[in-house]
mmCIF file of C-alpha atoms and ligand atoms in Angstrom:
data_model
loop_
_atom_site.group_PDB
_atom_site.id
_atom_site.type_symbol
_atom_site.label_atom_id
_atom_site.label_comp_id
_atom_site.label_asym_id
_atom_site.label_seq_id
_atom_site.Cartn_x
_atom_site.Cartn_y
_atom_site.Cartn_z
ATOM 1 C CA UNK A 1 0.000 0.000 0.000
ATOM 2 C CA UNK A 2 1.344 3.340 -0.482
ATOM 3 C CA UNK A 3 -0.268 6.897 0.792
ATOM 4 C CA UNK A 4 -0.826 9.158 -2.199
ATOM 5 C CA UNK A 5 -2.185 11.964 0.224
ATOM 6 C CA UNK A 6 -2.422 12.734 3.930
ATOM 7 C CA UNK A 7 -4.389 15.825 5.170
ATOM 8 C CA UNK A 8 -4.303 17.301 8.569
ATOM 9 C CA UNK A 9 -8.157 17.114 9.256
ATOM 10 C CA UNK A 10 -8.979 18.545 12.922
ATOM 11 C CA UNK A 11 -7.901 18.391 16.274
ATOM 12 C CA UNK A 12 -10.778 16.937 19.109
ATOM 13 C CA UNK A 13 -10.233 17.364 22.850
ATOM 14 C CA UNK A 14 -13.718 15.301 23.674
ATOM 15 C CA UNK A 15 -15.440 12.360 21.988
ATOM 16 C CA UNK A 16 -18.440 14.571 20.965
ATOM 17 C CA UNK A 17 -15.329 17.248 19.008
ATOM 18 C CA UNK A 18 -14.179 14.293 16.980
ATOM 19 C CA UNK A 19 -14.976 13.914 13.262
ATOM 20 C CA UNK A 20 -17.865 11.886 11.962
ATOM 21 C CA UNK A 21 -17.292 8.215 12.456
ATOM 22 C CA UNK A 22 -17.473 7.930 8.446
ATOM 23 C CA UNK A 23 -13.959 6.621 7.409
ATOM 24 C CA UNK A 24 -12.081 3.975 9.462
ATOM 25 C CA UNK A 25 -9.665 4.956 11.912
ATOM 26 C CA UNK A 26 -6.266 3.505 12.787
ATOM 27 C CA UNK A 27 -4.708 5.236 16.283
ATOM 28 C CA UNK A 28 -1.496 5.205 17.023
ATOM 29 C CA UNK A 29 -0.936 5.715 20.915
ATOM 30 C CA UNK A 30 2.801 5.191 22.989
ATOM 31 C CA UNK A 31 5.018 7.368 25.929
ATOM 32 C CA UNK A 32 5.559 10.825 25.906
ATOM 33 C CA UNK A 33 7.992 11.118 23.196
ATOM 34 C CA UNK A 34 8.480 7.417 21.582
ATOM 35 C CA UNK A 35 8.279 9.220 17.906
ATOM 36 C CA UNK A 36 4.404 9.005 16.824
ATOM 37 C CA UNK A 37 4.198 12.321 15.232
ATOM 38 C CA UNK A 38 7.558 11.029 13.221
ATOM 39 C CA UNK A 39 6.255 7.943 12.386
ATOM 40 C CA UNK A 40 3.271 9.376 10.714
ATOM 41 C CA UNK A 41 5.137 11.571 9.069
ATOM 42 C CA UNK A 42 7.341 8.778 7.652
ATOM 43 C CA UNK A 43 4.611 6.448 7.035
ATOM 44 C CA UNK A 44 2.422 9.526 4.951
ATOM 45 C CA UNK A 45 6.057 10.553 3.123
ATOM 46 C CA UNK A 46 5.713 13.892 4.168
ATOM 47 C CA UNK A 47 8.450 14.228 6.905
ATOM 48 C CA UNK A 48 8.462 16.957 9.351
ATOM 49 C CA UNK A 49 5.167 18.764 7.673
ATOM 50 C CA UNK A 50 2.384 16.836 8.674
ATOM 51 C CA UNK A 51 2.558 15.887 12.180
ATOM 52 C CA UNK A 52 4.105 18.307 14.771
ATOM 53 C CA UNK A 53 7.208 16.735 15.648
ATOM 54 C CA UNK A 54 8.040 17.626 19.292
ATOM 55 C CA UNK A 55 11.415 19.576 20.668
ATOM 56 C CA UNK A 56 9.903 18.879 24.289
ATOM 57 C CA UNK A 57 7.690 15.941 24.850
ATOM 58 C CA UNK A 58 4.257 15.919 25.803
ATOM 59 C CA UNK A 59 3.550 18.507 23.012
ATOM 60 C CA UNK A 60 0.483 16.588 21.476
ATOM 61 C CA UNK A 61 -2.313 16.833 23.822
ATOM 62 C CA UNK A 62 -5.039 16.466 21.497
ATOM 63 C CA UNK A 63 -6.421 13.827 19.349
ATOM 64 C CA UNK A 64 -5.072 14.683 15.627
ATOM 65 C CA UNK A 65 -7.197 13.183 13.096
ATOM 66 C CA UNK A 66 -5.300 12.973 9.444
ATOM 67 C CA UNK A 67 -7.751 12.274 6.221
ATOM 68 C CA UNK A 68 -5.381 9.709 4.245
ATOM 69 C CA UNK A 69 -6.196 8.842 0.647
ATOM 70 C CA UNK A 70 -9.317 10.571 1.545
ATOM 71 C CA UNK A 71 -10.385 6.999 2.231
ATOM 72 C CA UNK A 72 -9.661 6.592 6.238
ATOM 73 C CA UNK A 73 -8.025 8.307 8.801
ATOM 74 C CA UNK A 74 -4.746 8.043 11.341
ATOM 75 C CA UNK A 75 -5.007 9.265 14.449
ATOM 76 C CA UNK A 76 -2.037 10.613 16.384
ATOM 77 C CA UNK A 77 -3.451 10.111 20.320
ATOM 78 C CA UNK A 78 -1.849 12.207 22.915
ATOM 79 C CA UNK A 79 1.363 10.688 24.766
ATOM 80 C CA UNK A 80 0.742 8.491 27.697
ATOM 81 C CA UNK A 81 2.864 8.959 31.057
ATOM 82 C CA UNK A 82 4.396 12.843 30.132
ATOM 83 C CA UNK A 83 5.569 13.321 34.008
ATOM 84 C CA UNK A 84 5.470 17.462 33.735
ATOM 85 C CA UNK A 85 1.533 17.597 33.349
ATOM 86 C CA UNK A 86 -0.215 18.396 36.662
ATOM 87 C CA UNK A 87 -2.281 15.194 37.521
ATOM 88 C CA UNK A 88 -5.542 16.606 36.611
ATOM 89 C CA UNK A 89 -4.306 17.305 33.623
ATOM 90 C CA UNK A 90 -3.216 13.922 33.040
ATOM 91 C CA UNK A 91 -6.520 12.522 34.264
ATOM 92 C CA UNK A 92 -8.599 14.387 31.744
ATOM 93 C CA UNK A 93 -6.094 13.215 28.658
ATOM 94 C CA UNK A 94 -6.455 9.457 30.049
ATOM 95 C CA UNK A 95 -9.958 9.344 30.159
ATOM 96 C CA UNK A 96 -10.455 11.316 27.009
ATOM 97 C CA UNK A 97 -8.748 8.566 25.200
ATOM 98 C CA UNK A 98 -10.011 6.012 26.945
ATOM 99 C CA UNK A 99 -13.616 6.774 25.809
ATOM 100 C CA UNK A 100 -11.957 7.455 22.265
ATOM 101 C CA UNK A 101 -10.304 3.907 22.540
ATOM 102 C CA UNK A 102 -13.369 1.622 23.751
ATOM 103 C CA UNK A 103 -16.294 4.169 22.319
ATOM 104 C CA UNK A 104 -15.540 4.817 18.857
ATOM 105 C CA UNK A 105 -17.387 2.860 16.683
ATOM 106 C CA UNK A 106 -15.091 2.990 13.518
ATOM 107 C CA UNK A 107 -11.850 2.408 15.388
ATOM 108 C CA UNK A 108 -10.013 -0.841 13.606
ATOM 109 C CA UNK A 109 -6.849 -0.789 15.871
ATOM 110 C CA UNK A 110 -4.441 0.656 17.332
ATOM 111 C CA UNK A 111 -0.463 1.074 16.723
ATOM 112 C CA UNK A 112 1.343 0.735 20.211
ATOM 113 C CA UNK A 113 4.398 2.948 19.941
ATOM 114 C CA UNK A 114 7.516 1.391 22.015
ATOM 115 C CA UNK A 115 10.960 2.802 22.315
ATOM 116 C CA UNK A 116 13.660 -0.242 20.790
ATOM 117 C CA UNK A 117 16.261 1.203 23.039
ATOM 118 C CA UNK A 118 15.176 1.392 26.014
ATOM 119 C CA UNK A 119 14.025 -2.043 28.512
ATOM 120 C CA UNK A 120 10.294 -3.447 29.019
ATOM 121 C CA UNK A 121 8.850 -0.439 30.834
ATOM 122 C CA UNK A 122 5.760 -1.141 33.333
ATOM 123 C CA UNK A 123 3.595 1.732 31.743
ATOM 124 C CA UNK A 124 3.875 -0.061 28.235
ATOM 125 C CA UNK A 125 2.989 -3.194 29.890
ATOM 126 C CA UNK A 126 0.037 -2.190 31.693
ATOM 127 C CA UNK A 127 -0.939 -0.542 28.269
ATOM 128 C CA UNK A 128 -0.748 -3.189 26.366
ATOM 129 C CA UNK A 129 -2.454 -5.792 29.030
ATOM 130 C CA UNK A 130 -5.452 -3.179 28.987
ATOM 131 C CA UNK A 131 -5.800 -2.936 25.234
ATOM 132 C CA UNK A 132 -6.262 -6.595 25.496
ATOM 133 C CA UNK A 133 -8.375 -6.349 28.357
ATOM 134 C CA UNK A 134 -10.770 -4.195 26.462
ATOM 135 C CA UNK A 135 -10.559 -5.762 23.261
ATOM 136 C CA UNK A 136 -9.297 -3.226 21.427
ATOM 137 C CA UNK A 137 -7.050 -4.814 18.173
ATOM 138 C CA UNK A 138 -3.711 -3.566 18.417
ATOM 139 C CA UNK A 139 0.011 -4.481 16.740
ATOM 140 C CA UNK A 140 3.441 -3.181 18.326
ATOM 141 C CA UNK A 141 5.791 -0.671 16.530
ATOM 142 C CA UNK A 142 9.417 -0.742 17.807
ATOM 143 C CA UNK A 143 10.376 2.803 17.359
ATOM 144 C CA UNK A 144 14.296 4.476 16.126
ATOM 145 C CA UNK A 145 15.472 0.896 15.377
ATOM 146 C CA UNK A 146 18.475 3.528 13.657
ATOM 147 C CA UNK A 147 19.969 3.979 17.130
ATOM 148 C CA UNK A 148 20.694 0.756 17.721
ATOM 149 C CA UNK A 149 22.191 -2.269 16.160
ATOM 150 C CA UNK A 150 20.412 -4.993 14.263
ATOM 151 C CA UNK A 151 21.307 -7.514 16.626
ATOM 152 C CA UNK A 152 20.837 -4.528 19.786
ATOM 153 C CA UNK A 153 17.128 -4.094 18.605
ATOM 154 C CA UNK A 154 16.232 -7.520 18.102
ATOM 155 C CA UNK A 155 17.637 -8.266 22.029
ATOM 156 C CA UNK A 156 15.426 -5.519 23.415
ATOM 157 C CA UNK A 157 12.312 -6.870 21.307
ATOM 158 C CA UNK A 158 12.902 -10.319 22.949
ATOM 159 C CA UNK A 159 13.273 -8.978 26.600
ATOM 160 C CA UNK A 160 9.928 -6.472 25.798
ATOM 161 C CA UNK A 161 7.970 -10.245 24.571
ATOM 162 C CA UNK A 162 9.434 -12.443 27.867
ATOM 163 C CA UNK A 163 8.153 -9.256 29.830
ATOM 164 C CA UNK A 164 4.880 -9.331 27.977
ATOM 165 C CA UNK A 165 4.251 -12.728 28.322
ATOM 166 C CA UNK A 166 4.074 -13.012 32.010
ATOM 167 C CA UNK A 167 0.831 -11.081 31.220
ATOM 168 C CA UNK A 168 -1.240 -11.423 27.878
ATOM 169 C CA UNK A 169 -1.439 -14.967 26.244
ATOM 170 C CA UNK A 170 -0.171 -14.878 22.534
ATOM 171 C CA UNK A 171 2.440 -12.342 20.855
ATOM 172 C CA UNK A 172 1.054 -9.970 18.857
ATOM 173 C CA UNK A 173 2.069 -8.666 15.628
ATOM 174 C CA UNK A 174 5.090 -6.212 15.702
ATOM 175 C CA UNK A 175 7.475 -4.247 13.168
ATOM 176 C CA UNK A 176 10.689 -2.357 14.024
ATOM 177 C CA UNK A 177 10.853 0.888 12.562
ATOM 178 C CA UNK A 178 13.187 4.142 12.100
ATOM 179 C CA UNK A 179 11.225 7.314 11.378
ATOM 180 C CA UNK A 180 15.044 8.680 10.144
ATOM 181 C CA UNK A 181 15.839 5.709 7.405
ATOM 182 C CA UNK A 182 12.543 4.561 6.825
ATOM 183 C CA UNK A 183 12.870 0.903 8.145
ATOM 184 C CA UNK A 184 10.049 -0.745 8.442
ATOM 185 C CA UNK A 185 7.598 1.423 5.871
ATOM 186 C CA UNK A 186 6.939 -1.057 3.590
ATOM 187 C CA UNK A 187 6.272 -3.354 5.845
ATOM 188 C CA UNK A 188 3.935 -1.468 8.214
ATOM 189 C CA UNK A 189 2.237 0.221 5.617
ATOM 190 C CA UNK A 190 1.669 -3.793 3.769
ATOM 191 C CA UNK A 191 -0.157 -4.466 7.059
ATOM 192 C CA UNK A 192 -1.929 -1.665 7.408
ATOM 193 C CA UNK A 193 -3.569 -2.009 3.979
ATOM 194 C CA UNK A 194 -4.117 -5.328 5.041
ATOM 195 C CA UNK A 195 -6.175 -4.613 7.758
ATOM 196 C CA UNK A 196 -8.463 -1.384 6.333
ATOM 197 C CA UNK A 197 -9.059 -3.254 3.103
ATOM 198 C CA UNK A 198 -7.861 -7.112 3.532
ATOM 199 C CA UNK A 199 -5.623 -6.912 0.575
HETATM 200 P P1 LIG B 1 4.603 13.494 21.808
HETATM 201 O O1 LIG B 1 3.699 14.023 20.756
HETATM 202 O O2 LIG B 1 5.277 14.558 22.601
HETATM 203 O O3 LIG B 1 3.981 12.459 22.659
HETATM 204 O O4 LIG B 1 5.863 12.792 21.070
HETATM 205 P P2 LIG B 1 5.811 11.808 19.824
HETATM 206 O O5 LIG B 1 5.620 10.425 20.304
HETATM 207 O O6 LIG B 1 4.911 12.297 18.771
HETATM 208 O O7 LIG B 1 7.342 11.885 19.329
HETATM 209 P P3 LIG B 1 7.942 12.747 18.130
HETATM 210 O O8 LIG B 1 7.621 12.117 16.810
HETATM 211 O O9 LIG B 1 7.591 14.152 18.328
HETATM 212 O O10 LIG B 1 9.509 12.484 18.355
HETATM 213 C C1 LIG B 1 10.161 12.795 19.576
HETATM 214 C C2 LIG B 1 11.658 12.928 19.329
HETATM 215 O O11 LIG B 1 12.235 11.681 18.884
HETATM 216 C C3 LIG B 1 12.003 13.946 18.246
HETATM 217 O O12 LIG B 1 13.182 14.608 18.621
HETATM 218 C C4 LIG B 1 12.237 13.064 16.999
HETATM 219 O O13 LIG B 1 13.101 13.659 16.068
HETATM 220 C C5 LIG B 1 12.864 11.816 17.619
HETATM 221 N N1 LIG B 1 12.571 10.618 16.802
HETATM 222 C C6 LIG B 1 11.348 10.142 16.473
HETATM 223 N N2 LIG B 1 11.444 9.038 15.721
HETATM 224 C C7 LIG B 1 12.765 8.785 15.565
HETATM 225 C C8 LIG B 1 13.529 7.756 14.880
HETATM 226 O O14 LIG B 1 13.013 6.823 14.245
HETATM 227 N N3 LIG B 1 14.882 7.835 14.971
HETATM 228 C C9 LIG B 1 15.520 8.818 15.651
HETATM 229 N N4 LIG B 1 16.847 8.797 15.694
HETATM 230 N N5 LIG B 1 14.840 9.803 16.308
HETATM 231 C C10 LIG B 1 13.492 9.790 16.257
HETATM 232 MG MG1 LIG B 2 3.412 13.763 18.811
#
């Protein structure tokens, strides 16, 4: 699959403030600062324009919606676990995406965002065991796979699985990416298509 076009479409702070549930969505949700914004950019081919790539994390604290193809929609969710945001704050972000996560009708999945170089962290964990609690269809993305070596990255994906295990049943799908060489595009965007259309 390949993205001709990708259009910043709105910005929603509440369920009701989101578009109409007309074209499928595909979220992509991970920490503070894990690269989402980048990753978009690099998946849509429009680097450093389309998403707001942040200098200081915790920047996106909205739900982005971005018309792609004019045919369905990614959705950039706010960072989970930015330490610097007051706790109410925090609160009002979590259950905002919460509802957006188990409410919205035309949600088909969710891209968990995890950083390849750092180890199995609980918050990512807990995520993930929720997602699965509620659900909600999800695949991992192992983020700036350029930082690290081959064999590096592949270690850290094995630890992050033997950490996972201990609390979902299964392993789900996962890709390694780099938002700087493009590793992992082709790949992601294959599955992707495979999943909106089933081609
Ligand atoms: P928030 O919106 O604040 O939650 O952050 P985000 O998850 O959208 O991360 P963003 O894409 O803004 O990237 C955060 C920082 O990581 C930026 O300095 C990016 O340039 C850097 N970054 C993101 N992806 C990669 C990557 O694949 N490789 C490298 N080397 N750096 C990356
Ligand atoms: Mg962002």
């Amino acid at each position: 699959m390949k993205i001709k076009t990708a259009d910043f479409e709105t910005s929603a702070s509440s369920l009701d403030t989101c578009p109409a549930p007309t074209l499928p969505e595909l979220a992509f949700i991970g920490r503070s600062n894990v690269g989402k914004s980048s990753l978009i950019n690099m998946l849509s081919g429009r680097r450093g324009q389309l998403a707001k790539v942040s200098s200081t994390p915790g920047k996106t604290r909205l739900i982005n919606f971005f018309q792609i193809d004019g045919l369905w929609r990614l959705v950039d969710l706010p960072g989970y676990g930015y330490a610097k945001l007051s706790k109410k704050t925090r609160d009002i972000f979590r259950d905002f995406v919460t509802e957006y996560l188990t409410q919205r009708e035309n949600l088909l999945g969710v891209l968990v965002l995890i950083d390849s170089r750092i180890p199995p962290q609980e918050l990512d964990l807990d995520y993930i065991t929720w997602l699965g609690e509620v659900e909600v269809p999800f695949a991992l993305v192992f983020t700036k796979a350029d930082k690290l070596s081959k064999s590096a990255t592949e270690k850290t994906v094995k630890k992050f699985f033997t950490a996972l295990a201990e609390r979902i049943e299964g392993q789900p799908d996962y890709f390694i990416t780099s938002s700087k060489d493009g590793t992992g595009k082709s790949e992601l965007l294959g599955y992707i298509g495979e999943n909106l259309w089933g081609n």
